[in-house]
Coordinates of C-alpha atoms in Angstrom, one line a residue:
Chain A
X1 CA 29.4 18.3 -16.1
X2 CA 29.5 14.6 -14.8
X3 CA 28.0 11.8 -16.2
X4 CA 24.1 11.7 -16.1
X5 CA 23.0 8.6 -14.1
X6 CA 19.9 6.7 -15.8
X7 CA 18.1 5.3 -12.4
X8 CA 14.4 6.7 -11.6
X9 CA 13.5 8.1 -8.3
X10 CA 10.3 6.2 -6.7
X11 CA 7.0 8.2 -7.1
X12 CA 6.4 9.7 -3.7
X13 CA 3.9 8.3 -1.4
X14 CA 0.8 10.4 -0.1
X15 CA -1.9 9.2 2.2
X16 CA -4.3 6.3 1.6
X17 CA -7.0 8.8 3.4
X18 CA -10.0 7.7 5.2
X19 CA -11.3 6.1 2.7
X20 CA -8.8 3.5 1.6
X21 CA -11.3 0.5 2.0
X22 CA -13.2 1.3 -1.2
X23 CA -10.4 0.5 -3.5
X24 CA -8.9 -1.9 -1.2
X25 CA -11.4 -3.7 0.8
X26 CA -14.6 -2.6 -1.0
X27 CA -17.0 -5.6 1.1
X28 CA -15.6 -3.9 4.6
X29 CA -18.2 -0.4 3.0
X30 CA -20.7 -2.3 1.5
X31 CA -20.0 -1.7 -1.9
X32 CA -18.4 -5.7 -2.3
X33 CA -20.9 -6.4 -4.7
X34 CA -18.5 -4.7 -7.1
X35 CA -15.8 -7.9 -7.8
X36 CA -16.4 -11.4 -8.7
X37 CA -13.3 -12.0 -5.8
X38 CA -12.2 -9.8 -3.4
X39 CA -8.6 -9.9 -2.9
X40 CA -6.6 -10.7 0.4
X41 CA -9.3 -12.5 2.5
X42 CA -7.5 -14.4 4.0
X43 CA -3.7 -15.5 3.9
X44 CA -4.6 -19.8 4.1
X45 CA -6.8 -22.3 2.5
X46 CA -7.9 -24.9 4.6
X47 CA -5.4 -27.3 5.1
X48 CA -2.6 -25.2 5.6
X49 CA 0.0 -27.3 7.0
X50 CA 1.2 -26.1 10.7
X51 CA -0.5 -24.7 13.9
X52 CA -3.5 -22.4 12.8
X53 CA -3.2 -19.1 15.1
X54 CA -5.5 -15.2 15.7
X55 CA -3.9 -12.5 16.6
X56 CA -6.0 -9.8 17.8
X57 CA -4.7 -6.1 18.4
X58 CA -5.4 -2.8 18.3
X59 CA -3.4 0.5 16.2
X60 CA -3.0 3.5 18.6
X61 CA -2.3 7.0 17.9
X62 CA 0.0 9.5 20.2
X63 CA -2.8 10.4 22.5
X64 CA -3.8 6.9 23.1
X65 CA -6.9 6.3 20.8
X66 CA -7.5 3.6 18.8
X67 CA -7.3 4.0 14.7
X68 CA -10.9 2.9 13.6
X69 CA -9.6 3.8 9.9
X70 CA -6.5 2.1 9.7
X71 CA -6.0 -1.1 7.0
X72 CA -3.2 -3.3 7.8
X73 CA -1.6 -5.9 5.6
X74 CA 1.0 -8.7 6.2
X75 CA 3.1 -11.2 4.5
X76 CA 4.4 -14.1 6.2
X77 CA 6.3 -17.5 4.6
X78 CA 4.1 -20.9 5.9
X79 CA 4.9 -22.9 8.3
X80 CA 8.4 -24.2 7.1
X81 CA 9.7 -20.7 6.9
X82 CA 9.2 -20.9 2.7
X83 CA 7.8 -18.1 1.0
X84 CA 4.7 -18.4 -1.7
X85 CA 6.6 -18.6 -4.9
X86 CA 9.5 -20.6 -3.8
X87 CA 9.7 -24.2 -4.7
X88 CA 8.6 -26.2 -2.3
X89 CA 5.9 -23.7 -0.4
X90 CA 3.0 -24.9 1.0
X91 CA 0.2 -24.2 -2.0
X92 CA -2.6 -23.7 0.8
X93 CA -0.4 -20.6 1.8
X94 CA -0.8 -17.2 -0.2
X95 CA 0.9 -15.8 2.7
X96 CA -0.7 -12.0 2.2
X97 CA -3.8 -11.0 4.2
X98 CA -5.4 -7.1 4.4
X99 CA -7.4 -6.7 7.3
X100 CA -8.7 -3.2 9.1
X101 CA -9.4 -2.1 12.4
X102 CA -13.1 -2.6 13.5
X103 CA -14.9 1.2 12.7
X104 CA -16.8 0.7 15.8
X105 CA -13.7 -0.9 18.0
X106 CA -11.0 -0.3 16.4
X107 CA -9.8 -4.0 17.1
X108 CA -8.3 -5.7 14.3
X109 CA -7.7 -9.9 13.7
X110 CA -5.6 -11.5 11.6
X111 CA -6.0 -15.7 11.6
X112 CA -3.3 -17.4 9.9
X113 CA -0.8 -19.8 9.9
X114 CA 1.9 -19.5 12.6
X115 CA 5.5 -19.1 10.1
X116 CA 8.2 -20.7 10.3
X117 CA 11.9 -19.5 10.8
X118 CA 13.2 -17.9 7.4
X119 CA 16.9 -18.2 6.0
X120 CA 19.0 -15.3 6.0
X121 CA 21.1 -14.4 2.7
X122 CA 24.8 -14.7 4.9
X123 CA 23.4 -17.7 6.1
X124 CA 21.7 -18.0 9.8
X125 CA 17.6 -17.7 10.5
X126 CA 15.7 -14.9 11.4
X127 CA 13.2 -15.8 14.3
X128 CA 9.1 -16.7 12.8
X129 CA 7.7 -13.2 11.7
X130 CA 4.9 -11.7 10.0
X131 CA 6.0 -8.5 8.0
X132 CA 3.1 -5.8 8.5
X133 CA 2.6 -2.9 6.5
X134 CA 0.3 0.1 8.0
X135 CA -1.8 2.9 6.0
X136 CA -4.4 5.2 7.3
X137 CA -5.7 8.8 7.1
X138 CA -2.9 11.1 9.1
X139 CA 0.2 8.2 7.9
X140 CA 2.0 10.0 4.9
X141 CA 3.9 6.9 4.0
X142 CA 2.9 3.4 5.2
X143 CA 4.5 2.0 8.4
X144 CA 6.3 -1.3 8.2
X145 CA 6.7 -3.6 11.1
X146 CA 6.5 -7.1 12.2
X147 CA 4.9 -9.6 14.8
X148 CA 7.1 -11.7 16.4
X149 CA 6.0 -14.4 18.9
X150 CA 7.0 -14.9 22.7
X151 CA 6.8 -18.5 22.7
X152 CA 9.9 -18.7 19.8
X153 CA 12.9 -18.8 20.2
X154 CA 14.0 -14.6 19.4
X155 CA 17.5 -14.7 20.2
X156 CA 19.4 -14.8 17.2
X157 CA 17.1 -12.7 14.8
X158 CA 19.4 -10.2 13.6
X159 CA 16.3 -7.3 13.2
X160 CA 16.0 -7.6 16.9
X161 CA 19.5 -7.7 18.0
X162 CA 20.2 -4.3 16.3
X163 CA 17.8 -2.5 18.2
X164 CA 19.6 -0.2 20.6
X165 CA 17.4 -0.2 24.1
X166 CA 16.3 -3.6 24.6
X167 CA 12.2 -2.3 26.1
X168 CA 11.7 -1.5 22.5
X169 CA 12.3 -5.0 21.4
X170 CA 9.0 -6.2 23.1
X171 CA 7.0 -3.6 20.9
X172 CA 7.4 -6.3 18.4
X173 CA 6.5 -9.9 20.4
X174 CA 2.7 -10.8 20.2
X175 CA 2.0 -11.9 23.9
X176 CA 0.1 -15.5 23.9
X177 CA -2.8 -15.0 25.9
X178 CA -4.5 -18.6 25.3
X179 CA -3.4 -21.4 22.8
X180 CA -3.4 -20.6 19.4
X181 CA -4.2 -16.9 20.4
X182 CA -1.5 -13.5 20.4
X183 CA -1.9 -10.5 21.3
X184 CA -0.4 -7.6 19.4
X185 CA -1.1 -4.0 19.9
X186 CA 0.5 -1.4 17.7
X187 CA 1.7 2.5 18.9
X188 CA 2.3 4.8 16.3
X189 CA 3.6 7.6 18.7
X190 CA 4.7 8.3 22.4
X191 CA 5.3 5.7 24.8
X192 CA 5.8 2.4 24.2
X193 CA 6.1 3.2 20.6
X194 CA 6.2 0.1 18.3
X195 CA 9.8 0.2 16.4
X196 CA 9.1 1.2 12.8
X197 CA 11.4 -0.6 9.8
X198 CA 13.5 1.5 6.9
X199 CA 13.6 -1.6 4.4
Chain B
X1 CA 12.0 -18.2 -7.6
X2 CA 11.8 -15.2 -9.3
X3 CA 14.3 -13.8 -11.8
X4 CA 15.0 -10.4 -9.9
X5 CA 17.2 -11.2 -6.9
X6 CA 19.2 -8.8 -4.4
X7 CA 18.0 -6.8 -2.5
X8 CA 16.1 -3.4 -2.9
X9 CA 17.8 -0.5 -3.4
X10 CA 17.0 1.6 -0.1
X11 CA 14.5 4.2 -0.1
X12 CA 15.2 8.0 -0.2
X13 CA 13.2 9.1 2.5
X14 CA 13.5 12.8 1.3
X15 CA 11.7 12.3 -1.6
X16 CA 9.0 11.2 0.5
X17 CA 6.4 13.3 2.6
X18 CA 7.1 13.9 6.0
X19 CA 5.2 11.4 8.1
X20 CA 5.0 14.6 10.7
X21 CA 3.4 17.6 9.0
X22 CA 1.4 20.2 10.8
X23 CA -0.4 21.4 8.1
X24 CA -2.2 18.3 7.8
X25 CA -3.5 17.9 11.1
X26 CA -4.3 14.2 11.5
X27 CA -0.5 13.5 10.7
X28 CA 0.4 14.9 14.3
X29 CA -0.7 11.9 16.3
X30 CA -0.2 9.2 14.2
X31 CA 3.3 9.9 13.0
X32 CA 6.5 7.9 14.7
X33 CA 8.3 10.3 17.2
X34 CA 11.5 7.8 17.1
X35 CA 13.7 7.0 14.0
X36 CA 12.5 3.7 11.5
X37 CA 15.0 0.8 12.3
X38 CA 16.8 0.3 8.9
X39 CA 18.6 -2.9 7.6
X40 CA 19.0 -4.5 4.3
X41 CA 16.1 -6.2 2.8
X42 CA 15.9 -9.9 3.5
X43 CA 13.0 -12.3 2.1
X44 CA 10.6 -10.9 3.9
X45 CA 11.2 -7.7 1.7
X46 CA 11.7 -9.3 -1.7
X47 CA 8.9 -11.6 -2.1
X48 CA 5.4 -10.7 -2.4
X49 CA 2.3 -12.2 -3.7
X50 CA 1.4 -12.8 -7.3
X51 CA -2.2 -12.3 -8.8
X52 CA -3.5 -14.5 -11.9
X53 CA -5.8 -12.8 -14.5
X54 CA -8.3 -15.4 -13.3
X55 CA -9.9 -13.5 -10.3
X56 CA -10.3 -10.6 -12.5
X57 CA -13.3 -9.3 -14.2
X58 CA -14.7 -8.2 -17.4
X59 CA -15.0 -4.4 -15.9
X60 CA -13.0 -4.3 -13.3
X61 CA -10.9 -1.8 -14.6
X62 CA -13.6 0.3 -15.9
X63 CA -15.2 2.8 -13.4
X64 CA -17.9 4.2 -16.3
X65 CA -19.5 0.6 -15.8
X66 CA -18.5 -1.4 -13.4
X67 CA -20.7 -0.5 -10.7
X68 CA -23.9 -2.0 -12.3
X69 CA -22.0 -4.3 -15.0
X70 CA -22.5 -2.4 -17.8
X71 CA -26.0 -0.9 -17.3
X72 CA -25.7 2.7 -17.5
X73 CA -22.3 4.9 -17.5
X74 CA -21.4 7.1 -14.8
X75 CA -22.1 10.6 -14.6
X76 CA -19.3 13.1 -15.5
X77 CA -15.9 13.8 -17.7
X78 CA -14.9 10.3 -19.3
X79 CA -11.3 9.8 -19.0
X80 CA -8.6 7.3 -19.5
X81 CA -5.5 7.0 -16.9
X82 CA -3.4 5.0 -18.3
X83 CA 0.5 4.9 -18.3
X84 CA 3.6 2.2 -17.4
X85 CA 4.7 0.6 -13.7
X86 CA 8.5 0.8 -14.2
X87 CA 11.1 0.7 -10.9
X88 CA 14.6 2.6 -10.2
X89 CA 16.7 0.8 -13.0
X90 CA 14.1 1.5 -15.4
X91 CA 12.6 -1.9 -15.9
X92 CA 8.9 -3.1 -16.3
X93 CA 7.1 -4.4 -13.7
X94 CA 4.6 -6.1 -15.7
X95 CA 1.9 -8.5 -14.2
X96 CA 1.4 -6.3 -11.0
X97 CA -1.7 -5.2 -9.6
X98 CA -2.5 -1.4 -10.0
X99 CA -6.0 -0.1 -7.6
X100 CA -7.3 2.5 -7.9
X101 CA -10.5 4.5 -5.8
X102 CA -11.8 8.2 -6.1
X103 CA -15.0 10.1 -5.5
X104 CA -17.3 10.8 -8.4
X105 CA -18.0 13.6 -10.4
X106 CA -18.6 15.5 -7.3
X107 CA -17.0 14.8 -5.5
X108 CA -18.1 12.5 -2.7
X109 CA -17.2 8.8 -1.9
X110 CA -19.3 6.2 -1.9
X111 CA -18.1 5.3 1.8
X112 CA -20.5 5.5 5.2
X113 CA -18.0 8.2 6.8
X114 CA -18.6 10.0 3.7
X115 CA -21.6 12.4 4.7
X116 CA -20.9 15.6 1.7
X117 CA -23.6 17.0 0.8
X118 CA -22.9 16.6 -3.0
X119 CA -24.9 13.1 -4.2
X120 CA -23.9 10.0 -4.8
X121 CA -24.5 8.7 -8.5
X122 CA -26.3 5.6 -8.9
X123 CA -24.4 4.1 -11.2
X124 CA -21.0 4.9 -10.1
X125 CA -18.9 2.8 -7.5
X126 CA -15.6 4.5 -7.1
X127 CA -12.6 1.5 -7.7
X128 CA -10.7 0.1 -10.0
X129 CA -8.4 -2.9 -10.7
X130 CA -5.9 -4.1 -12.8
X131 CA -2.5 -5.9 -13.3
X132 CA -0.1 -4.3 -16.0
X133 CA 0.9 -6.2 -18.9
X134 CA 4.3 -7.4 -20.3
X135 CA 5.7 -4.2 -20.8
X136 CA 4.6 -3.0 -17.3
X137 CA 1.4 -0.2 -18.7
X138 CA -2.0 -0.2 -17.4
X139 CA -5.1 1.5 -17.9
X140 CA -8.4 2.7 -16.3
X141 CA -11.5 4.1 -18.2
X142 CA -13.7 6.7 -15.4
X143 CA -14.5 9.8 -15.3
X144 CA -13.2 12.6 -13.9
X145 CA -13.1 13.0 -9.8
X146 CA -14.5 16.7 -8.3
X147 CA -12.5 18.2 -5.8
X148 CA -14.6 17.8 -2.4
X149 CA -13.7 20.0 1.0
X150 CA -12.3 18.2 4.3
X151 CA -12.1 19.3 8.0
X152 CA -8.5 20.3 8.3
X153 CA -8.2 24.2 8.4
X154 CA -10.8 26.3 8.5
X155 CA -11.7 26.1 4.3
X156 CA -9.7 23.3 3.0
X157 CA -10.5 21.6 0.0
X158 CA -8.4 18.5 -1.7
X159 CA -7.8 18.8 -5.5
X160 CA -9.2 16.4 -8.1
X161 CA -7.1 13.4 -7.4
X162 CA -7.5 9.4 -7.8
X163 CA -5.6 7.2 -5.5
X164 CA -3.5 4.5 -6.8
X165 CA -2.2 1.3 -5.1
X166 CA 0.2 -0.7 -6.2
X167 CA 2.4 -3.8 -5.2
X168 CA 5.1 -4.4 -7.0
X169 CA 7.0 -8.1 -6.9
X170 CA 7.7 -7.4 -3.1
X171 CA 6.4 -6.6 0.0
X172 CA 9.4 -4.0 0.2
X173 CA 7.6 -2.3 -2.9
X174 CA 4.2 -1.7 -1.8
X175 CA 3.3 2.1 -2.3
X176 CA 0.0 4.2 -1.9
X177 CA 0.2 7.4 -3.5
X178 CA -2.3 10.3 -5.6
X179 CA -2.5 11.1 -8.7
X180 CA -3.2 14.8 -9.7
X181 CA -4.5 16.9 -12.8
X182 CA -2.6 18.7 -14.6
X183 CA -3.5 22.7 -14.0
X184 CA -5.7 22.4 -11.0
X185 CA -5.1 25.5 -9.0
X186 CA -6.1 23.4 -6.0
X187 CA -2.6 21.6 -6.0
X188 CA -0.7 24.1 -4.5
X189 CA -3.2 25.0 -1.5
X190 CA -3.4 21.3 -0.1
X191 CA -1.9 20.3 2.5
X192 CA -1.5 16.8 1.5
X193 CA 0.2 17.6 -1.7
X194 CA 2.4 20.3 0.8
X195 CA 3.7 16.9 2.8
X196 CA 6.0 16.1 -0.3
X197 CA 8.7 19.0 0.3
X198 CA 10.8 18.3 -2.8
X199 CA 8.4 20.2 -5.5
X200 CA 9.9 17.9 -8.5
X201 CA 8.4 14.8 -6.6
X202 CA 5.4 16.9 -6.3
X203 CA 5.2 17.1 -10.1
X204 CA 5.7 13.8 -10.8
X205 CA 2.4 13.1 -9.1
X206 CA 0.5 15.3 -11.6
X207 CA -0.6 13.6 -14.4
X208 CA -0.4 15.4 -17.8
X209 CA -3.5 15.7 -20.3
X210 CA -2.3 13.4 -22.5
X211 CA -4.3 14.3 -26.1
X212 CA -2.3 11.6 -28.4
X213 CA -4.1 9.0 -26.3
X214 CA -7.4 10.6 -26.0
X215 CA -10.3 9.1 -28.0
X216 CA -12.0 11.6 -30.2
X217 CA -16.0 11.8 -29.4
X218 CA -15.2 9.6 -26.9
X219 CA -12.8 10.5 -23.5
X220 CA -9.9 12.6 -22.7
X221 CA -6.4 10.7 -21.4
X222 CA -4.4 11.5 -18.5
X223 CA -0.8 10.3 -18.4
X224 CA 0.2 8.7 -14.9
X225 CA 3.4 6.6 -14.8
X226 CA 4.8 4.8 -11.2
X227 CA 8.2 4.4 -10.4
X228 CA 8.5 1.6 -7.7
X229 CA 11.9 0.8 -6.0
X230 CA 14.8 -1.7 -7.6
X231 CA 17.1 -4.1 -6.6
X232 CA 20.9 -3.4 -6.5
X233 CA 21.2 -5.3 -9.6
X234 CA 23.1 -8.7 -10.6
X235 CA 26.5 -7.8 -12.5
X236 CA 27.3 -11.8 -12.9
X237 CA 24.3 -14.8 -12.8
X238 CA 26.5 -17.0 -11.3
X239 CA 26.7 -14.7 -8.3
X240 CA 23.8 -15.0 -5.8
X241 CA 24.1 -10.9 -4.9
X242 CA 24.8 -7.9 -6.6
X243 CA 28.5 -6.6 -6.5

C-alpha cells in the first residue's frame, strides 16, 4: 500500500434549478421583503472612479432560444485594474454583481465600471475583463467566461492568445454599439458557441 | 491582500456531473458542445468578494421564522443543517457566505413558475443566509423540504433536497450544489442526482441524520459539510508561489 494522501475532493456540483432566484436574488420573485439587504445589487457606489458603462445581452441555448431562467454573476477589478481587497482599490468598487435574464425577454444588463488591465503573476497584463460565472436549470456545473471589450487594446491577453481558431476569440469581445454601451450575447451550444473557461 | 496566495488547485472535472446528460432533459441544449479553455488561475480566479456581518439579520439564517420575523413557525419537520466549509488541503474557510433555498414542507417553492398543486405556507419563505465562523461551520434552523414532481420523464419526482450556495475567498471557488437526506429512496431514481457518475461523490451530497446534534423536544440535525477547491500551497513565505 502507498502512502494515503490527506487532500479533500470538492463536493460535486448539481444544478441551481429553476428556481435559483429565491435564495439568490429573492426581490427578482417577489419575496425581497425577506432581508434587510439584498446582496450583489450592484457592483459600484456612486463615485466610482473611471468611465461608467451597460452591457446588455442575451444567454442562448443550442436551438437558439433565449434562457429566461438563467442568473449570471461577474467579478471585475475597478478602473485601475486593482481588485476589491487589495491595497489601494477603489472603495466605491465591490467589484461582484448578480443579475438574471429578464423572465419575459430573456435580456440581461449589467451597469458597472469599465476595468482596467490586471497584472499577470509572470509579469505582463491581461487585456480589461469582467470574469462571468453562469447557472441555470439544464447547466450541471456553472459556466465561467469573460467579457472583453472591442475598443481595448486585446492583443497581448494571454487567455485569448491560447485559443486555437481565432472566430472563437470574438465570442468573448462585447461589441460597442453607442458610448458607454456593449453588447454581449452568450451561446451555450452550437454555432458561434461562446468559449467556456477550466480555471 | 489575503493570506492564501497561489493559485487553485485545478478542478477534477470527473468528480463533477456531466454538463451533457440525457436523462435530464433540459441539460441537452444548454450544455457546451466544445471543450472549456483551461489555464492557470490568475487574479481574476483568486480574489472574490468579502461580506461583513453587518448586512445580515437577526433571522436570516433561520427558515422556521424568517419569513414574517418571528411571528409564527413554519409548517413541517424542524431541522438543523449545520456542518463546516473546509477546501482541498483541509483548511477552514471561515467568514464565507453559505445560501441556501428549498421548497416547504410540501413541497412547492414560493416562486411565480412554481404552479404545484401542493400550497404554499404562509409563514414560510424558502432561503437562508449565513457566513461560517472562524473555524469555517455554519448552521440553518428549517424544516424539512417534501419531495415535489417535475416535467422531465414521464413520472419524475426530485428527492427532498435543499440547495446550497457558497463562495468561497474566490471567484474560482464559487459552487452551487444539493444537499440530500440520508435514506430517501428517491435519490437513486433522479436524474439530477444520476448527473454525478462517480457514486462516492454522489454520497457526499447526502447529508447524514446527525442525532448528537439534534435538540431533544425540539428539531432533528442533518450533517452537511462542503469541500471547496485549494490553492497549490506556499512551502516558503518568502516565495510569492507555491513550489
Amino acid at each position: 500500500m502507498v502512502q494515503k494522501l490527506e487532500t479533500l475532493i470538492e463536493s460535486a456540483s448539481q444544478t441551481a434549478g429553476p428556481y435559483v432566484h429565491i435564495g439568490l436574488m429573492p426581490s427578482y420573485t417577489g419575496n425581497g421583503q425577506i432581508y434587510d439587504h439584498e446582496l450583489g445589487h450592484s457592483p459600484i457606489e456612486d463615485g466610482a472612479k473611471g468611465e461608467i458603462i451597460e452591457i446588455t445581452g442575451e444567454v442562448f441555448d443550442g436551438t437558439g432560444w433565449a434562457l429566461r431562467d438563467a442568473l449570471i454573476e461577474s467579478w471585475q477589478p475597478d478602473a485601475a485594474g486593482n481588485f476589491p481587497g487589495n491595497e489601494g482599490a477603489d472603495p466605491a468598487v465591490s467589484g461582484w454583481c448578480r443579475f438574471a435574464a429578464d423572465a419575459d425577454s430573456g435580456e440581461f444588463t449589467l451597469r458597472t465600471v469599465k476595468p482596467g488591465k490586471v497584472a499577470l503573476r509572470g509579469g505582463g497584463f491581461s487585456a480589461p475583463h469582467i470574469s462571468l460565472w453562469i447557472v441555470a436549470r439544464g447547466i450541471n456545473i456553472g459556466l465561467q467566461t469573460r467579457i472583453y471589450f472591442e475598443d481595448e487594446d486585446n492583443s497581448g491577453d494571454p487567455l485569448l492568445s491560447r485559443i486555437e481558431q481565432a472566430p472563437r476569440v470574438q465570442t468573448l469581445i462585447a461589441k460597442k454599439v453607442a458610448d458607454g454601451k456593449y453588447r454581449y450575447n452568450i451561446r451555450l451550444q452550437g454555432e458561434g458557441e461562446t468559449v467556456f473557461l477550466d480555471i | 491582500m489575503r493570506a492564501d496566495k497561489g493559485p487553485l488547485i485545478p478542478r477534477n472535472r470527473e468528480i463533477h456531473p456531466d454538463p451533457y446528460d440525457p436523462g435530464y432533459k433540459t441539460s441537452v441544449a444548454r450544455s457546451p458542445n466544445l471543450p472549456l479553455l483551461a489555464m492557470e488561475s490568475g487574479q481574476s480566479e483568486e480574489t472574490g468578494p468579502t461580506f461583513g456581518h453587518s448586512k445580515f439579520g437577526q433571522y436570516d439564517n433561520n427558515l422556521i421564522l424568517n419569513w414574517n420575523r418571528g411571528a409564527a413557525p413554519a409548517v413541517g419537520e424542524r431541522i438543523m443543517m449545520h456542518g463546516r466549509v473546509v477546501d482541498e488541503n483541509n483548511r477552514a474557510v471561515p467568514n464565507t457566505l453559505v445560501e441556501i433555498w428549498q421548497a416547504n414542507a410540501g413541497g412547492r417553492y414560493r416562486h411565480k413558475k412554481d404552479g404545484y398543486l401542493a400550497p404554499l405556507d404562509p409563514n414560510f419563505g424558502g432561503c437562508g443566509r449565513t457566513l461560517t465562523d472562524e473555524n469555517g461551520y455554519y448552521q440553518f434552523l428549517t424544516i424539512r423540504p417534501g419531495a415535489y414532481p417535475w416535467p422531465n420523464r414521464g413520472n419524475d419526482w426530485r428527492p427532498m433536497h435543499i440547495h446550497v450556495s457558497v463562495f468561497g475567498h474566490s471567484f474560482g471557488q464559487r459552487l452551487i450544489t444539493q444537499m440530500y437526506f440520508e435514506g430517501d429512496p428517491l435519490i437513486n431514481l433522479c436524474p439530477i442526482a444520476a448527473t454525478v457518475k462517480d457514486r462516492a461523490s454522489l454520497d457526499r451530497l447526502v447529508a447524514p441524520l446527525d442525532m448528537a446534534h439534534s435538540r431533544p423536544l425540539d428539531f432533528l440535525a442533518y450533517k452537511f459539510d462542503i469541500v471547496l477547491r485549494g490553492r497549490r500551497q506556499t512551502m516558503f513565505e518568502n516565495r510569492i508561489e507555491g513550489m
